[in-house]
C-alpha positions as protocol buffer text, in pm:
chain_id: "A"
residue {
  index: 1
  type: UNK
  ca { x: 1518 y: 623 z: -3278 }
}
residue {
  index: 2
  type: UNK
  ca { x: 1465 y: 500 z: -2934 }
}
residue {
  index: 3
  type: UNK
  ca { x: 1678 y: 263 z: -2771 }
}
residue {
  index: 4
  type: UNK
  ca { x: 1576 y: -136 z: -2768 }
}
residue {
  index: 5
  type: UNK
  ca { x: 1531 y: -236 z: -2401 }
}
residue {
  index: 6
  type: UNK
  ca { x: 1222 y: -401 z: -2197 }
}
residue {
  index: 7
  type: UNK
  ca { x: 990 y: -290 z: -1948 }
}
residue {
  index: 8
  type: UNK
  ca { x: 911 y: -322 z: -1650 }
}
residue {
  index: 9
  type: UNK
  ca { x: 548 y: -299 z: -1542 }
}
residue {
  index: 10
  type: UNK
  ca { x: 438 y: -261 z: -1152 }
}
residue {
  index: 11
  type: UNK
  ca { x: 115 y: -295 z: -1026 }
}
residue {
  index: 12
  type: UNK
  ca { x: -45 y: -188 z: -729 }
}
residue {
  index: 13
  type: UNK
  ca { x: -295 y: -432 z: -719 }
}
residue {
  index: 14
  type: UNK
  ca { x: -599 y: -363 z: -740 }
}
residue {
  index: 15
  type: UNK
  ca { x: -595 y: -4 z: -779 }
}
residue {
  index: 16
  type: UNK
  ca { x: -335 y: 149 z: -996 }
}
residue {
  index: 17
  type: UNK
  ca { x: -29 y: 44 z: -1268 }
}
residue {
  index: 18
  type: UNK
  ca { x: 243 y: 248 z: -1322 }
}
residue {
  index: 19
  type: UNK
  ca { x: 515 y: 137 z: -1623 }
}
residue {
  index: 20
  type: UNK
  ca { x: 906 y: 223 z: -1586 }
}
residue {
  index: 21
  type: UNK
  ca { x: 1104 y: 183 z: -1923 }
}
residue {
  index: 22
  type: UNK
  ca { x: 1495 y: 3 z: -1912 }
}
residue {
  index: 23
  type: UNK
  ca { x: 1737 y: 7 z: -2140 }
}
residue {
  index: 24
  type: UNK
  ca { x: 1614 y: 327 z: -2282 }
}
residue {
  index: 25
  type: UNK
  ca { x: 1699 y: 526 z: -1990 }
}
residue {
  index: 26
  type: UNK
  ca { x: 1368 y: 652 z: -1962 }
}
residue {
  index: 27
  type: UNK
  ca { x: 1150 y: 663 z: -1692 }
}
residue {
  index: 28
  type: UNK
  ca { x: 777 y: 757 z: -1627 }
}
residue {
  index: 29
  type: UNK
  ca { x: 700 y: 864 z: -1296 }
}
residue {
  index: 30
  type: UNK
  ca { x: 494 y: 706 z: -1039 }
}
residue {
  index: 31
  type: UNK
  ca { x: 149 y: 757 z: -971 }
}
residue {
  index: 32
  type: UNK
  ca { x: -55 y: 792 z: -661 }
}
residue {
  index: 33
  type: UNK
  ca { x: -298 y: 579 z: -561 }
}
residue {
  index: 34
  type: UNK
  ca { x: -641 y: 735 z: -522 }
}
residue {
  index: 35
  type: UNK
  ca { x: -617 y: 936 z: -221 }
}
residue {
  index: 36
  type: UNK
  ca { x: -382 y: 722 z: 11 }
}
residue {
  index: 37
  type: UNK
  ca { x: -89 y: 898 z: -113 }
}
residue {
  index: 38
  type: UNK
  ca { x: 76 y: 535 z: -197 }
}
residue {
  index: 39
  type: UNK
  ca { x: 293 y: 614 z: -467 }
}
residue {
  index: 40
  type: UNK
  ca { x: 320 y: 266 z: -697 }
}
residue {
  index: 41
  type: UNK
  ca { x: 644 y: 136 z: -819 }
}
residue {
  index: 42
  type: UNK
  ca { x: 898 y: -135 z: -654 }
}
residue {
  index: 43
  type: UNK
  ca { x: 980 y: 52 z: -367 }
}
residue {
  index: 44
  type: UNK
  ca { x: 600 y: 183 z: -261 }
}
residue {
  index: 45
  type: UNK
  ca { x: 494 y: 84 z: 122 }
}
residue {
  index: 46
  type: UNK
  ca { x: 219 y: -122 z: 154 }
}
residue {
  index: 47
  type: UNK
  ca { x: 30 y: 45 z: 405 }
}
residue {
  index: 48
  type: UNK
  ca { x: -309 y: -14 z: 215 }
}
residue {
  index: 49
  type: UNK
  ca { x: -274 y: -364 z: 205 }
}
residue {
  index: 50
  type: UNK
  ca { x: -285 y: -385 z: -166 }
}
residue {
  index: 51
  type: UNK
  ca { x: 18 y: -633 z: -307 }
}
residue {
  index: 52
  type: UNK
  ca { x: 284 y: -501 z: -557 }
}
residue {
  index: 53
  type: UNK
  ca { x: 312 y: -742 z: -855 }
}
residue {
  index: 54
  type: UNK
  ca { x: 609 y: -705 z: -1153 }
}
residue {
  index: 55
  type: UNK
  ca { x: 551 y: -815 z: -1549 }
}
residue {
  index: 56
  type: UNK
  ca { x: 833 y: -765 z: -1751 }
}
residue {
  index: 57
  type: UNK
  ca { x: 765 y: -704 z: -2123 }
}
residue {
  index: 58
  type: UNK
  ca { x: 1035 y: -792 z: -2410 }
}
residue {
  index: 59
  type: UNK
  ca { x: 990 y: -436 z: -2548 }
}
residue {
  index: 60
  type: UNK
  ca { x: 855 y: -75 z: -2443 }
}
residue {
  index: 61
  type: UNK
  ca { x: 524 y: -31 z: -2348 }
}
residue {
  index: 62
  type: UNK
  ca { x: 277 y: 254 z: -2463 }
}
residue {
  index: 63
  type: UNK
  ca { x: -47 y: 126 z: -2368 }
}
residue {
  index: 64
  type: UNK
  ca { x: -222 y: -42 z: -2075 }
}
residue {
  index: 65
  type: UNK
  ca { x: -569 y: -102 z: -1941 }
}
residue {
  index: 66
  type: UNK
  ca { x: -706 y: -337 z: -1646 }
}
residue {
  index: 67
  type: UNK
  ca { x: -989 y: -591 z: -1745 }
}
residue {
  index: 68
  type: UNK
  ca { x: -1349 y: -451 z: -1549 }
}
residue {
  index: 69
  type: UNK
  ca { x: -1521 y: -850 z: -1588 }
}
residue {
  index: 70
  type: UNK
  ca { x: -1578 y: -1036 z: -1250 }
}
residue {
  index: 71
  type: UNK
  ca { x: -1460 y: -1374 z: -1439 }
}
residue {
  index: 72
  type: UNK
  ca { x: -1146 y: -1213 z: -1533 }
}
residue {
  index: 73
  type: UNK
  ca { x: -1020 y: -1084 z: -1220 }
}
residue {
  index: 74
  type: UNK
  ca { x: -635 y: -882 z: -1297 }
}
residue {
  index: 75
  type: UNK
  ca { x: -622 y: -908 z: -1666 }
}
residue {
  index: 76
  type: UNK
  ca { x: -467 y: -653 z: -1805 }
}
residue {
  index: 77
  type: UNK
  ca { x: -372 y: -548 z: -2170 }
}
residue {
  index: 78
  type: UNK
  ca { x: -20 y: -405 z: -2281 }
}
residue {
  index: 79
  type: UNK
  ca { x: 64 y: -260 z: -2613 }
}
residue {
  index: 80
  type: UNK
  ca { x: 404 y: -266 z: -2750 }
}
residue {
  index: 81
  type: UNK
  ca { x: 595 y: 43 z: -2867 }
}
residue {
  index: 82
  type: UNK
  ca { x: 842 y: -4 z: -3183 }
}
residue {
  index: 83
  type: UNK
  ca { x: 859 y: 281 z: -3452 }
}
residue {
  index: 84
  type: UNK
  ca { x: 722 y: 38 z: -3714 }
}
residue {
  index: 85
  type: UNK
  ca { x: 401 y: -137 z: -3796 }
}
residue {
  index: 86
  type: UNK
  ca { x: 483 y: -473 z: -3646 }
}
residue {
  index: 87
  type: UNK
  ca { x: 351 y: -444 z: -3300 }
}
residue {
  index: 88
  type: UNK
  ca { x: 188 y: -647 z: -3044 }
}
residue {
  index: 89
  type: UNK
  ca { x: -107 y: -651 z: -2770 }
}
residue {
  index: 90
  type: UNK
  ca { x: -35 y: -900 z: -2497 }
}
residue {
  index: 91
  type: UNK
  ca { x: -289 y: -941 z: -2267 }
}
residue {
  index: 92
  type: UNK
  ca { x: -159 y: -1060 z: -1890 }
}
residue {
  index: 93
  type: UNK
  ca { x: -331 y: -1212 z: -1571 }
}
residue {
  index: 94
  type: UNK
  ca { x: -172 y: -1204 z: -1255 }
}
residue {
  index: 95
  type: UNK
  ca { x: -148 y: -1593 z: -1136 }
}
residue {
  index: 96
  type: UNK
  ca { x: -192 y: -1550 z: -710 }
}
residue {
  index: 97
  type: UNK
  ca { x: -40 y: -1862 z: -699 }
}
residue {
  index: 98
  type: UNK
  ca { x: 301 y: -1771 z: -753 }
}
residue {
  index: 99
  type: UNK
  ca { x: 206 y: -1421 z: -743 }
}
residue {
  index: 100
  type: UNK
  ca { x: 370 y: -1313 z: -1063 }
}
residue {
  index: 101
  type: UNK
  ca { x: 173 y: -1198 z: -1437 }
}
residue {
  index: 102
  type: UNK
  ca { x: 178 y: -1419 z: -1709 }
}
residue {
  index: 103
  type: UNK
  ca { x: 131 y: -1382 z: -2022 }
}
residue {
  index: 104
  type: UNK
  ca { x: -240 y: -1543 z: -2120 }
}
residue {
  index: 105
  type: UNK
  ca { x: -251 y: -1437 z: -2513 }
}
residue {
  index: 106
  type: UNK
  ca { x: -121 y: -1176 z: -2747 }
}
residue {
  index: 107
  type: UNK
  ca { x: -195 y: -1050 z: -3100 }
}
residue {
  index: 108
  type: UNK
  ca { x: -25 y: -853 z: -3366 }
}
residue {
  index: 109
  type: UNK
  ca { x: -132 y: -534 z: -3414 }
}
residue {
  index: 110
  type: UNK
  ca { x: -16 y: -273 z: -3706 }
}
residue {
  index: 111
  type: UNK
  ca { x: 149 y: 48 z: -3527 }
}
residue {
  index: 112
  type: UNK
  ca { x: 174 y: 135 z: -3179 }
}
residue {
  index: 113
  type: UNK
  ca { x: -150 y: 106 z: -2939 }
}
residue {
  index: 114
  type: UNK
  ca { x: -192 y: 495 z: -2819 }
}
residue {
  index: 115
  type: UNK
  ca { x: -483 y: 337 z: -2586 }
}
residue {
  index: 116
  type: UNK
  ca { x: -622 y: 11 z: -2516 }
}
residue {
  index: 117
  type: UNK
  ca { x: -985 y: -25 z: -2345 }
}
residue {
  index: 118
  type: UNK
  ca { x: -1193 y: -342 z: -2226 }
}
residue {
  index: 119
  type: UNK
  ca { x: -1571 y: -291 z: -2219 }
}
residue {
  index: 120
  type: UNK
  ca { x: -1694 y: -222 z: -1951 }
}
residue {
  index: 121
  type: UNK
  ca { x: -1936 y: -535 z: -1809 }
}
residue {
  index: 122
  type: UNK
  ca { x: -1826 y: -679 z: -1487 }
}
residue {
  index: 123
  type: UNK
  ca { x: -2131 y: -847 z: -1527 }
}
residue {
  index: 124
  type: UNK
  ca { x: -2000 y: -1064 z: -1807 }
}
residue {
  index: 125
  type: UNK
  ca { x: -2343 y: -995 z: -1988 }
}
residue {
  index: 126
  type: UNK
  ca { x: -2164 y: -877 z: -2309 }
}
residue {
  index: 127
  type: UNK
  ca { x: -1913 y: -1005 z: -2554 }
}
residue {
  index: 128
  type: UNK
  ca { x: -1540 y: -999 z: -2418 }
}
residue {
  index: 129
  type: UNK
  ca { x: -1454 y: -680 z: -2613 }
}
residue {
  index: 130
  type: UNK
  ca { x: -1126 y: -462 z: -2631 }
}
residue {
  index: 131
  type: UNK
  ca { x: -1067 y: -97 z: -2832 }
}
residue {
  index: 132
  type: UNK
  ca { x: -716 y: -6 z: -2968 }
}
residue {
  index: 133
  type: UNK
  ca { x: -616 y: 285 z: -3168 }
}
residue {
  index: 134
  type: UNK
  ca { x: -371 y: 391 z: -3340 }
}
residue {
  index: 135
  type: UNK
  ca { x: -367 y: 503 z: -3702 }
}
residue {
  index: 136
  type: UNK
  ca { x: -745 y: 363 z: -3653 }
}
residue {
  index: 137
  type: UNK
  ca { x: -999 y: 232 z: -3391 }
}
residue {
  index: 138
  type: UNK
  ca { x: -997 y: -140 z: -3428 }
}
residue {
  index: 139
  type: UNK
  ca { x: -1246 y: -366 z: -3181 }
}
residue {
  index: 140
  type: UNK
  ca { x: -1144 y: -708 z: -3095 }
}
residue {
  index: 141
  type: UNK
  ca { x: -1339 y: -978 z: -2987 }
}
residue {
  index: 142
  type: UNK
  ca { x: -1139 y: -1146 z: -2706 }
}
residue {
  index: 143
  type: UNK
  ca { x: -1130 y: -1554 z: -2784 }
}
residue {
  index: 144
  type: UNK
  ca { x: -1103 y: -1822 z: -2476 }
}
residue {
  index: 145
  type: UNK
  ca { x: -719 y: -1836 z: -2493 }
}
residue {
  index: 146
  type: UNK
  ca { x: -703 y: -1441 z: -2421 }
}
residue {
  index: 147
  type: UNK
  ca { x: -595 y: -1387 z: -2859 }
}
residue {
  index: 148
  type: UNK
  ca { x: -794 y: -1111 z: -3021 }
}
residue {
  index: 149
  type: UNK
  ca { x: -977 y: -1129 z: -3339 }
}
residue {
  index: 150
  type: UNK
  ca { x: -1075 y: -830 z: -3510 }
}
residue {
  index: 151
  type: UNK
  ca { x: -1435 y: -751 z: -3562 }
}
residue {
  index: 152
  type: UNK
  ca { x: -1405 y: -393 z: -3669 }
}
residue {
  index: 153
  type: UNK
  ca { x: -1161 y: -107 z: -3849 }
}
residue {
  index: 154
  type: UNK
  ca { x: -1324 y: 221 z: -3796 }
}
């Protein structure tokens, strides 16, 4: 099995996230931001102007997708990664106060998340919705303190 350890998430904010894995020796490489050649991670220059921001998650992460709502401005969802069915989705807003994420709600959620998508509304016209799957697609309905409650198994 894989090593315990946490993770490390870095976000170029507001255009790209890339995840690095500790404790398990593993790494995922960085990506480039879209055309500027910026690669993310802790040691990217800032010549865009965007802001590098760090969340550190108590386990590995597999899954991760930015909020697209106007009133939710840097929210972004992480799944957990343990080989067994007790997993979680936290979902994390950067405060630009003390310019760190912070954990705003999480949820259990059987298996690891292979992918984890908001709906698209930046219009906030629709219900707060999120998609996971894993063994199946689940939809959440995302509640005021950022929990999820299921509202389908498909």
């Amino acid at each position: 099995g894989l090593a315990g350890g946490t993770t490390t998430l870095a976000a170029d904010v507001p255009s790209t996230a890339a995840a690095t894995t500790g404790g398990a020796g593993m790494a995922a490489p960085p990506t480039t931001a879209g055309g500027a050649g910026t690669a993310t991670g802790l040691d990217a220059p800032k010549d865009n102007g965007a802001e590098i921001y760090t969340y550190e998650a108590g386990w590995l992460l597999y899954a991760m997708n930015w909020s697209h709502r106007r009133d939710q401005m840097f929210r972004l969802a992480v799944g957990s990664f343990r080989e067994e069915t007790n997993n979680t989705v936290e979902v994390i807003k950067l405060d630009e106060n003390t310019g760190s994420f912070r954990k705003t709600g999480s949820f259990a959620h059987p298996y690891p998340t292979t992918k984890i998508m908001f709906i698209p509304d930046r219009e906030c016209t629709r219900p707060d919705l999120m998609a996971t799957t894993a063994d199946f697609l689940r939809l959440w309905q995302g509640n005021s303190d950022d929990s999820g409650s299921l509202k389908a198994l498909l």
